[in-house]
């Protein structure tokens, strides 16, 4: 059901195929962030690459990559439109992230779980490679599979919010948006004892009201700079090439772990091996962004 809506809402572009754009977009004259500073984590090891604040955001903004031969033309156009708009929107929002800083680090993110099979299988692969993942769980699904949420958390992966009902938040009023965010946060907190501070809006649907409510609820909105398009096809090779042929410093990679995503699980070892071979450190979003993932 989720997939059908996504196919309709946005999909990538012929424009991408003709590559009318450069590999990355530098934002000239970025938005001033005032004196906002992110404090380093307690006991964190000093690391020159570890960003002390988010001022890098105004200087390093990636284009969103990933395409699929399986998408209808209208979907491709619609998705490109969303990509262009969200990039512009993120420039005006201190707490909306498309990608991380310009370090040789990337983050693997997994939406739409937990489920009874794929999420645990993906956790198993990540553990096997000693890699931390970022799971944006749907609140209503977390209620059905709390043991999987717990497993992700206990194995050291980030347990994050993907709203409660997986609905387009930008179609809702303020109170409904608050409820979606609060309910999901409460469910995850009841399972792992911590409330998340990172939200991925379903379908990436984000507007000013959504961003304002998220901020008020102490969430950063984390989107993505590479869409593996695993939701749009049953082709491990396309998932692989979307990631590997587009990979750049600071990429946040979108994948899924609902019960349909066996292909994601199947291709994940090759993706991890190749990223490592290319010299990328695969990190969690806390490490990448220098922001605490919990409240
Ligand atoms: Zn989703």
mmCIF file with all atom_site columns, N, CA, C and O in Angstrom, residues 89 93 95-96 161 169 174 177-182 195-201 205-222 295:
data_model
loop_
_atom_site.group_PDB
_atom_site.id
_atom_site.type_symbol
_atom_site.label_atom_id
_atom_site.label_alt_id
_atom_site.label_comp_id
_atom_site.label_asym_id
_atom_site.label_entity_id
_atom_site.label_seq_id
_atom_site.pdbx_PDB_ins_code
_atom_site.Cartn_x
_atom_site.Cartn_y
_atom_site.Cartn_z
_atom_site.occupancy
_atom_site.B_iso_or_equiv
_atom_site.pdbx_formal_charge
_atom_site.auth_seq_id
_atom_site.auth_comp_id
_atom_site.auth_asym_id
_atom_site.auth_atom_id
_atom_site.pdbx_PDB_model_num
ATOM 1   N N  . UNK A 1 89  ? 13.944 24.028 -0.260 1.00 0.00 ? 89  UNK A N  1
ATOM 2   C CA . UNK A 1 89  ? 13.355 24.172 1.075  1.00 0.00 ? 89  UNK A CA 1
ATOM 3   C C  . UNK A 1 89  ? 14.408 23.960 2.166  1.00 0.00 ? 89  UNK A C  1
ATOM 4   O O  . UNK A 1 89  ? 14.454 24.691 3.158  1.00 0.00 ? 89  UNK A O  1
ATOM 5   N N  . UNK A 1 93  ? 15.956 25.924 6.023  1.00 0.00 ? 93  UNK A N  1
ATOM 6   C CA . UNK A 1 93  ? 15.632 25.235 7.275  1.00 0.00 ? 93  UNK A CA 1
ATOM 7   C C  . UNK A 1 93  ? 16.887 24.708 7.949  1.00 0.00 ? 93  UNK A C  1
ATOM 8   O O  . UNK A 1 93  ? 17.546 23.805 7.430  1.00 0.00 ? 93  UNK A O  1
ATOM 9   N N  . UNK A 1 95  ? 17.112 22.805 10.451 1.00 0.00 ? 95  UNK A N  1
ATOM 10  C CA . UNK A 1 95  ? 17.006 21.431 10.948 1.00 0.00 ? 95  UNK A CA 1
ATOM 11  C C  . UNK A 1 95  ? 16.437 20.447 9.931  1.00 0.00 ? 95  UNK A C  1
ATOM 12  O O  . UNK A 1 95  ? 15.869 19.423 10.304 1.00 0.00 ? 95  UNK A O  1
ATOM 13  N N  . UNK A 1 96  ? 16.576 20.753 8.663  1.00 0.00 ? 96  UNK A N  1
ATOM 14  C CA . UNK A 1 96  ? 16.178 19.799 7.613  1.00 0.00 ? 96  UNK A CA 1
ATOM 15  C C  . UNK A 1 96  ? 17.445 19.439 6.832  1.00 0.00 ? 96  UNK A C  1
ATOM 16  O O  . UNK A 1 96  ? 18.097 20.313 6.257  1.00 0.00 ? 96  UNK A O  1
ATOM 17  N N  . UNK A 1 161 ? 12.328 8.001  14.068 1.00 0.00 ? 161 UNK A N  1
ATOM 18  C CA . UNK A 1 161 ? 10.881 8.083  13.797 1.00 0.00 ? 161 UNK A CA 1
ATOM 19  C C  . UNK A 1 161 ? 10.544 8.281  12.320 1.00 0.00 ? 161 UNK A C  1
ATOM 20  O O  . UNK A 1 161 ? 11.167 9.093  11.628 1.00 0.00 ? 161 UNK A O  1
ATOM 21  N N  . UNK A 1 169 ? 2.584  14.018 5.857  1.00 0.00 ? 169 UNK A N  1
ATOM 22  C CA . UNK A 1 169 ? 2.398  15.012 6.920  1.00 0.00 ? 169 UNK A CA 1
ATOM 23  C C  . UNK A 1 169 ? 2.027  16.387 6.364  1.00 0.00 ? 169 UNK A C  1
ATOM 24  O O  . UNK A 1 169 ? 1.337  17.164 7.025  1.00 0.00 ? 169 UNK A O  1
ATOM 25  N N  . UNK A 1 174 ? -1.995 21.220 11.959 1.00 0.00 ? 174 UNK A N  1
ATOM 26  C CA . UNK A 1 174 ? -0.975 21.269 13.002 1.00 0.00 ? 174 UNK A CA 1
ATOM 27  C C  . UNK A 1 174 ? -1.165 20.185 14.068 1.00 0.00 ? 174 UNK A C  1
ATOM 28  O O  . UNK A 1 174 ? -0.218 19.482 14.432 1.00 0.00 ? 174 UNK A O  1
ATOM 29  N N  . UNK A 1 177 ? -0.360 16.717 12.773 1.00 0.00 ? 177 UNK A N  1
ATOM 30  C CA . UNK A 1 177 ? 1.095  16.527 12.620 1.00 0.00 ? 177 UNK A CA 1
ATOM 31  C C  . UNK A 1 177 ? 1.715  16.270 13.995 1.00 0.00 ? 177 UNK A C  1
ATOM 32  O O  . UNK A 1 177 ? 2.530  15.352 14.170 1.00 0.00 ? 177 UNK A O  1
ATOM 33  N N  . UNK A 1 178 ? 1.282  17.074 14.962 1.00 0.00 ? 178 UNK A N  1
ATOM 34  C CA . UNK A 1 178 ? 1.795  16.878 16.332 1.00 0.00 ? 178 UNK A CA 1
ATOM 35  C C  . UNK A 1 178 ? 1.524  15.459 16.803 1.00 0.00 ? 178 UNK A C  1
ATOM 36  O O  . UNK A 1 178 ? 2.397  14.787 17.359 1.00 0.00 ? 178 UNK A O  1
ATOM 37  N N  . UNK A 1 179 ? 0.290  14.991 16.563 1.00 0.00 ? 179 UNK A N  1
ATOM 38  C CA . UNK A 1 179 ? -0.078 13.643 17.004 1.00 0.00 ? 179 UNK A CA 1
ATOM 39  C C  . UNK A 1 179 ? 0.777  12.571 16.341 1.00 0.00 ? 179 UNK A C  1
ATOM 40  O O  . UNK A 1 179 ? 1.211  11.621 16.993 1.00 0.00 ? 179 UNK A O  1
ATOM 41  N N  . UNK A 1 180 ? 0.988  12.717 15.030 1.00 0.00 ? 180 UNK A N  1
ATOM 42  C CA . UNK A 1 180 ? 1.796  11.734 14.295 1.00 0.00 ? 180 UNK A CA 1
ATOM 43  C C  . UNK A 1 180 ? 3.204  11.635 14.882 1.00 0.00 ? 180 UNK A C  1
ATOM 44  O O  . UNK A 1 180 ? 3.755  10.555 15.063 1.00 0.00 ? 180 UNK A O  1
ATOM 45  N N  . UNK A 1 181 ? 3.779  12.799 15.166 1.00 0.00 ? 181 UNK A N  1
ATOM 46  C CA . UNK A 1 181 ? 5.152  12.830 15.680 1.00 0.00 ? 181 UNK A CA 1
ATOM 47  C C  . UNK A 1 181 ? 5.192  12.339 17.130 1.00 0.00 ? 181 UNK A C  1
ATOM 48  O O  . UNK A 1 181 ? 6.033  11.506 17.498 1.00 0.00 ? 181 UNK A O  1
ATOM 49  N N  . UNK A 1 182 ? 4.263  12.840 17.932 1.00 0.00 ? 182 UNK A N  1
ATOM 50  C CA . UNK A 1 182 ? 4.249  12.460 19.352 1.00 0.00 ? 182 UNK A CA 1
ATOM 51  C C  . UNK A 1 182 ? 3.993  10.970 19.558 1.00 0.00 ? 182 UNK A C  1
ATOM 52  O O  . UNK A 1 182 ? 4.691  10.300 20.316 1.00 0.00 ? 182 UNK A O  1
ATOM 53  N N  . UNK A 1 195 ? 13.465 8.687  23.560 1.00 0.00 ? 195 UNK A N  1
ATOM 54  C CA . UNK A 1 195 ? 12.659 9.280  22.499 1.00 0.00 ? 195 UNK A CA 1
ATOM 55  C C  . UNK A 1 195 ? 13.592 9.754  21.384 1.00 0.00 ? 195 UNK A C  1
ATOM 56  O O  . UNK A 1 195 ? 14.603 10.387 21.661 1.00 0.00 ? 195 UNK A O  1
ATOM 57  N N  . UNK A 1 196 ? 13.259 9.425  20.129 1.00 0.00 ? 196 UNK A N  1
ATOM 58  C CA . UNK A 1 196 ? 14.148 9.870  19.045 1.00 0.00 ? 196 UNK A CA 1
ATOM 59  C C  . UNK A 1 196 ? 14.123 11.378 18.846 1.00 0.00 ? 196 UNK A C  1
ATOM 60  O O  . UNK A 1 196 ? 13.166 12.053 19.254 1.00 0.00 ? 196 UNK A O  1
ATOM 61  N N  . UNK A 1 197 ? 15.173 11.879 18.209 1.00 0.00 ? 197 UNK A N  1
ATOM 62  C CA . UNK A 1 197 ? 15.235 13.316 17.881 1.00 0.00 ? 197 UNK A CA 1
ATOM 63  C C  . UNK A 1 197 ? 15.376 13.511 16.370 1.00 0.00 ? 197 UNK A C  1
ATOM 64  O O  . UNK A 1 197 ? 15.567 14.624 15.914 1.00 0.00 ? 197 UNK A O  1
ATOM 65  N N  . UNK A 1 198 ? 15.331 12.388 15.624 1.00 0.00 ? 198 UNK A N  1
ATOM 66  C CA . UNK A 1 198 ? 15.386 12.464 14.157 1.00 0.00 ? 198 UNK A CA 1
ATOM 67  C C  . UNK A 1 198 ? 14.081 11.930 13.594 1.00 0.00 ? 198 UNK A C  1
ATOM 68  O O  . UNK A 1 198 ? 13.625 10.837 13.980 1.00 0.00 ? 198 UNK A O  1
ATOM 69  N N  . UNK A 1 199 ? 13.514 12.688 12.672 1.00 0.00 ? 199 UNK A N  1
ATOM 70  C CA . UNK A 1 199 ? 12.274 12.294 11.999 1.00 0.00 ? 199 UNK A CA 1
ATOM 71  C C  . UNK A 1 199 ? 12.526 12.238 10.504 1.00 0.00 ? 199 UNK A C  1
ATOM 72  O O  . UNK A 1 199 ? 13.139 13.153 9.942  1.00 0.00 ? 199 UNK A O  1
ATOM 73  N N  . UNK A 1 200 ? 12.087 11.156 9.880  1.00 0.00 ? 200 UNK A N  1
ATOM 74  C CA . UNK A 1 200 ? 12.026 11.154 8.417  1.00 0.00 ? 200 UNK A CA 1
ATOM 75  C C  . UNK A 1 200 ? 10.564 11.203 8.033  1.00 0.00 ? 200 UNK A C  1
ATOM 76  O O  . UNK A 1 200 ? 9.786  10.307 8.369  1.00 0.00 ? 200 UNK A O  1
ATOM 77  N N  . UNK A 1 201 ? 10.184 12.255 7.343  1.00 0.00 ? 201 UNK A N  1
ATOM 78  C CA . UNK A 1 201 ? 8.793  12.413 6.950  1.00 0.00 ? 201 UNK A CA 1
ATOM 79  C C  . UNK A 1 201 ? 8.452  11.388 5.871  1.00 0.00 ? 201 UNK A C  1
ATOM 80  O O  . UNK A 1 201 ? 9.212  11.228 4.909  1.00 0.00 ? 201 UNK A O  1
ATOM 81  N N  . UNK A 1 205 ? 7.541  14.108 2.348  1.00 0.00 ? 205 UNK A N  1
ATOM 82  C CA . UNK A 1 205 ? 6.574  15.216 2.252  1.00 0.00 ? 205 UNK A CA 1
ATOM 83  C C  . UNK A 1 205 ? 6.736  16.172 3.435  1.00 0.00 ? 205 UNK A C  1
ATOM 84  O O  . UNK A 1 205 ? 6.357  15.849 4.560  1.00 0.00 ? 205 UNK A O  1
ATOM 85  N N  . UNK A 1 206 ? 7.302  17.316 3.133  1.00 0.00 ? 206 UNK A N  1
ATOM 86  C CA . UNK A 1 206 ? 7.667  18.258 4.202  1.00 0.00 ? 206 UNK A CA 1
ATOM 87  C C  . UNK A 1 206 ? 7.358  19.684 3.756  1.00 0.00 ? 206 UNK A C  1
ATOM 88  O O  . UNK A 1 206 ? 7.728  20.060 2.648  1.00 0.00 ? 206 UNK A O  1
ATOM 89  N N  . UNK A 1 207 ? 6.677  20.418 4.586  1.00 0.00 ? 207 UNK A N  1
ATOM 90  C CA . UNK A 1 207 ? 6.478  21.842 4.301  1.00 0.00 ? 207 UNK A CA 1
ATOM 91  C C  . UNK A 1 207 ? 6.842  22.653 5.552  1.00 0.00 ? 207 UNK A C  1
ATOM 92  O O  . UNK A 1 207 ? 7.331  22.093 6.542  1.00 0.00 ? 207 UNK A O  1
ATOM 93  N N  . UNK A 1 208 ? 6.588  23.924 5.497  1.00 0.00 ? 208 UNK A N  1
ATOM 94  C CA . UNK A 1 208 ? 6.995  24.791 6.596  1.00 0.00 ? 208 UNK A CA 1
ATOM 95  C C  . UNK A 1 208 ? 6.320  24.407 7.920  1.00 0.00 ? 208 UNK A C  1
ATOM 96  O O  . UNK A 1 208 ? 6.956  24.400 8.974  1.00 0.00 ? 208 UNK A O  1
ATOM 97  N N  . UNK A 1 209 ? 5.026  24.079 7.847  1.00 0.00 ? 209 UNK A N  1
ATOM 98  C CA . UNK A 1 209 ? 4.301  23.712 9.066  1.00 0.00 ? 209 UNK A CA 1
ATOM 99  C C  . UNK A 1 209 ? 4.884  22.430 9.669  1.00 0.00 ? 209 UNK A C  1
ATOM 100 O O  . UNK A 1 209 ? 5.107  22.340 10.879 1.00 0.00 ? 209 UNK A O  1
ATOM 101 N N  . UNK A 1 210 ? 5.152  21.442 8.805  1.00 0.00 ? 210 UNK A N  1
ATOM 102 C CA . UNK A 1 210 ? 5.745  20.181 9.282  1.00 0.00 ? 210 UNK A CA 1
ATOM 103 C C  . UNK A 1 210 ? 7.095  20.467 9.942  1.00 0.00 ? 210 UNK A C  1
ATOM 104 O O  . UNK A 1 210 ? 7.384  19.975 11.044 1.00 0.00 ? 210 UNK A O  1
ATOM 105 N N  . UNK A 1 211 ? 7.898  21.290 9.286  1.00 0.00 ? 211 UNK A N  1
ATOM 106 C CA . UNK A 1 211 ? 9.227  21.615 9.832  1.00 0.00 ? 211 UNK A CA 1
ATOM 107 C C  . UNK A 1 211 ? 9.097  22.363 11.162 1.00 0.00 ? 211 UNK A C  1
ATOM 108 O O  . UNK A 1 211 ? 9.859  22.101 12.106 1.00 0.00 ? 211 UNK A O  1
ATOM 109 N N  . UNK A 1 212 ? 8.134  23.264 11.246 1.00 0.00 ? 212 UNK A N  1
ATOM 110 C CA . UNK A 1 212 ? 7.933  24.026 12.490 1.00 0.00 ? 212 UNK A CA 1
ATOM 111 C C  . UNK A 1 212 ? 7.507  23.118 13.639 1.00 0.00 ? 212 UNK A C  1
ATOM 112 O O  . UNK A 1 212 ? 8.021  23.222 14.753 1.00 0.00 ? 212 UNK A O  1
ATOM 113 N N  . UNK A 1 213 ? 6.549  22.224 13.354 1.00 0.00 ? 213 UNK A N  1
ATOM 114 C CA . UNK A 1 213 ? 6.064  21.318 14.405 1.00 0.00 ? 213 UNK A CA 1
ATOM 115 C C  . UNK A 1 213 ? 7.197  20.375 14.836 1.00 0.00 ? 213 UNK A C  1
ATOM 116 O O  . UNK A 1 213 ? 7.404  20.133 16.028 1.00 0.00 ? 213 UNK A O  1
ATOM 117 N N  . UNK A 1 214 ? 7.937  19.853 13.856 1.00 0.00 ? 214 UNK A N  1
ATOM 118 C CA . UNK A 1 214 ? 9.043  18.947 14.180 1.00 0.00 ? 214 UNK A CA 1
ATOM 119 C C  . UNK A 1 214 ? 10.049 19.651 15.095 1.00 0.00 ? 214 UNK A C  1
ATOM 120 O O  . UNK A 1 214 ? 10.499 19.089 16.099 1.00 0.00 ? 214 UNK A O  1
ATOM 121 N N  . UNK A 1 215 ? 10.367 20.875 14.757 1.00 0.00 ? 215 UNK A N  1
ATOM 122 C CA . UNK A 1 215 ? 11.337 21.650 15.537 1.00 0.00 ? 215 UNK A CA 1
ATOM 123 C C  . UNK A 1 215 ? 10.822 21.878 16.965 1.00 0.00 ? 215 UNK A C  1
ATOM 124 O O  . UNK A 1 215 ? 11.552 21.722 17.946 1.00 0.00 ? 215 UNK A O  1
ATOM 125 N N  . UNK A 1 216 ? 9.545  22.220 17.034 1.00 0.00 ? 216 UNK A N  1
ATOM 126 C CA . UNK A 1 216 ? 8.909  22.457 18.342 1.00 0.00 ? 216 UNK A CA 1
ATOM 127 C C  . UNK A 1 216 ? 8.946  21.181 19.198 1.00 0.00 ? 216 UNK A C  1
ATOM 128 O O  . UNK A 1 216 ? 9.084  21.224 20.417 1.00 0.00 ? 216 UNK A O  1
ATOM 129 N N  . UNK A 1 217 ? 8.856  20.031 18.526 1.00 0.00 ? 217 UNK A N  1
ATOM 130 C CA . UNK A 1 217 ? 8.903  18.739 19.225 1.00 0.00 ? 217 UNK A CA 1
ATOM 131 C C  . UNK A 1 217 ? 10.343 18.238 19.391 1.00 0.00 ? 217 UNK A C  1
ATOM 132 O O  . UNK A 1 217 ? 10.577 17.071 19.718 1.00 0.00 ? 217 UNK A O  1
ATOM 133 N N  . UNK A 1 218 ? 11.305 19.091 19.037 1.00 0.00 ? 218 UNK A N  1
ATOM 134 C CA . UNK A 1 218 ? 12.745 18.811 19.193 1.00 0.00 ? 218 UNK A CA 1
ATOM 135 C C  . UNK A 1 218 ? 13.265 17.721 18.243 1.00 0.00 ? 218 UNK A C  1
ATOM 136 O O  . UNK A 1 218 ? 14.109 16.901 18.613 1.00 0.00 ? 218 UNK A O  1
ATOM 137 N N  . UNK A 1 219 ? 12.736 17.711 17.045 1.00 0.00 ? 219 UNK A N  1
ATOM 138 C CA . UNK A 1 219 ? 13.217 16.776 16.027 1.00 0.00 ? 219 UNK A CA 1
ATOM 139 C C  . UNK A 1 219 ? 13.941 17.521 14.912 1.00 0.00 ? 219 UNK A C  1
ATOM 140 O O  . UNK A 1 219 ? 13.507 18.607 14.500 1.00 0.00 ? 219 UNK A O  1
ATOM 141 N N  . UNK A 1 220 ? 14.995 16.893 14.388 1.00 0.00 ? 220 UNK A N  1
ATOM 142 C CA . UNK A 1 220 ? 15.560 17.307 13.102 1.00 0.00 ? 220 UNK A CA 1
ATOM 143 C C  . UNK A 1 220 ? 14.925 16.413 12.043 1.00 0.00 ? 220 UNK A C  1
ATOM 144 O O  . UNK A 1 220 ? 14.652 15.238 12.304 1.00 0.00 ? 220 UNK A O  1
ATOM 145 N N  . UNK A 1 221 ? 14.697 16.947 10.873 1.00 0.00 ? 221 UNK A N  1
ATOM 146 C CA . UNK A 1 221 ? 14.154 16.143 9.775  1.00 0.00 ? 221 UNK A CA 1
ATOM 147 C C  . UNK A 1 221 ? 15.313 15.703 8.889  1.00 0.00 ? 221 UNK A C  1
ATOM 148 O O  . UNK A 1 221 ? 16.083 16.529 8.398  1.00 0.00 ? 221 UNK A O  1
ATOM 149 N N  . UNK A 1 222 ? 15.433 14.380 8.752  1.00 0.00 ? 222 UNK A N  1
ATOM 150 C CA . UNK A 1 222 ? 16.544 13.833 7.970  1.00 0.00 ? 222 UNK A CA 1
ATOM 151 C C  . UNK A 1 222 ? 15.968 13.217 6.700  1.00 0.00 ? 222 UNK A C  1
ATOM 152 O O  . UNK A 1 222 ? 15.243 12.208 6.766  1.00 0.00 ? 222 UNK A O  1
ATOM 153 N N  . UNK A 1 295 ? 16.272 12.433 22.451 1.00 0.00 ? 295 UNK A N  1
ATOM 154 C CA . UNK A 1 295 ? 15.944 13.621 23.247 1.00 0.00 ? 295 UNK A CA 1
ATOM 155 C C  . UNK A 1 295 ? 16.271 13.383 24.707 1.00 0.00 ? 295 UNK A C  1
ATOM 156 O O  . UNK A 1 295 ? 16.254 12.269 25.154 1.00 0.00 ? 295 UNK A O  1
#
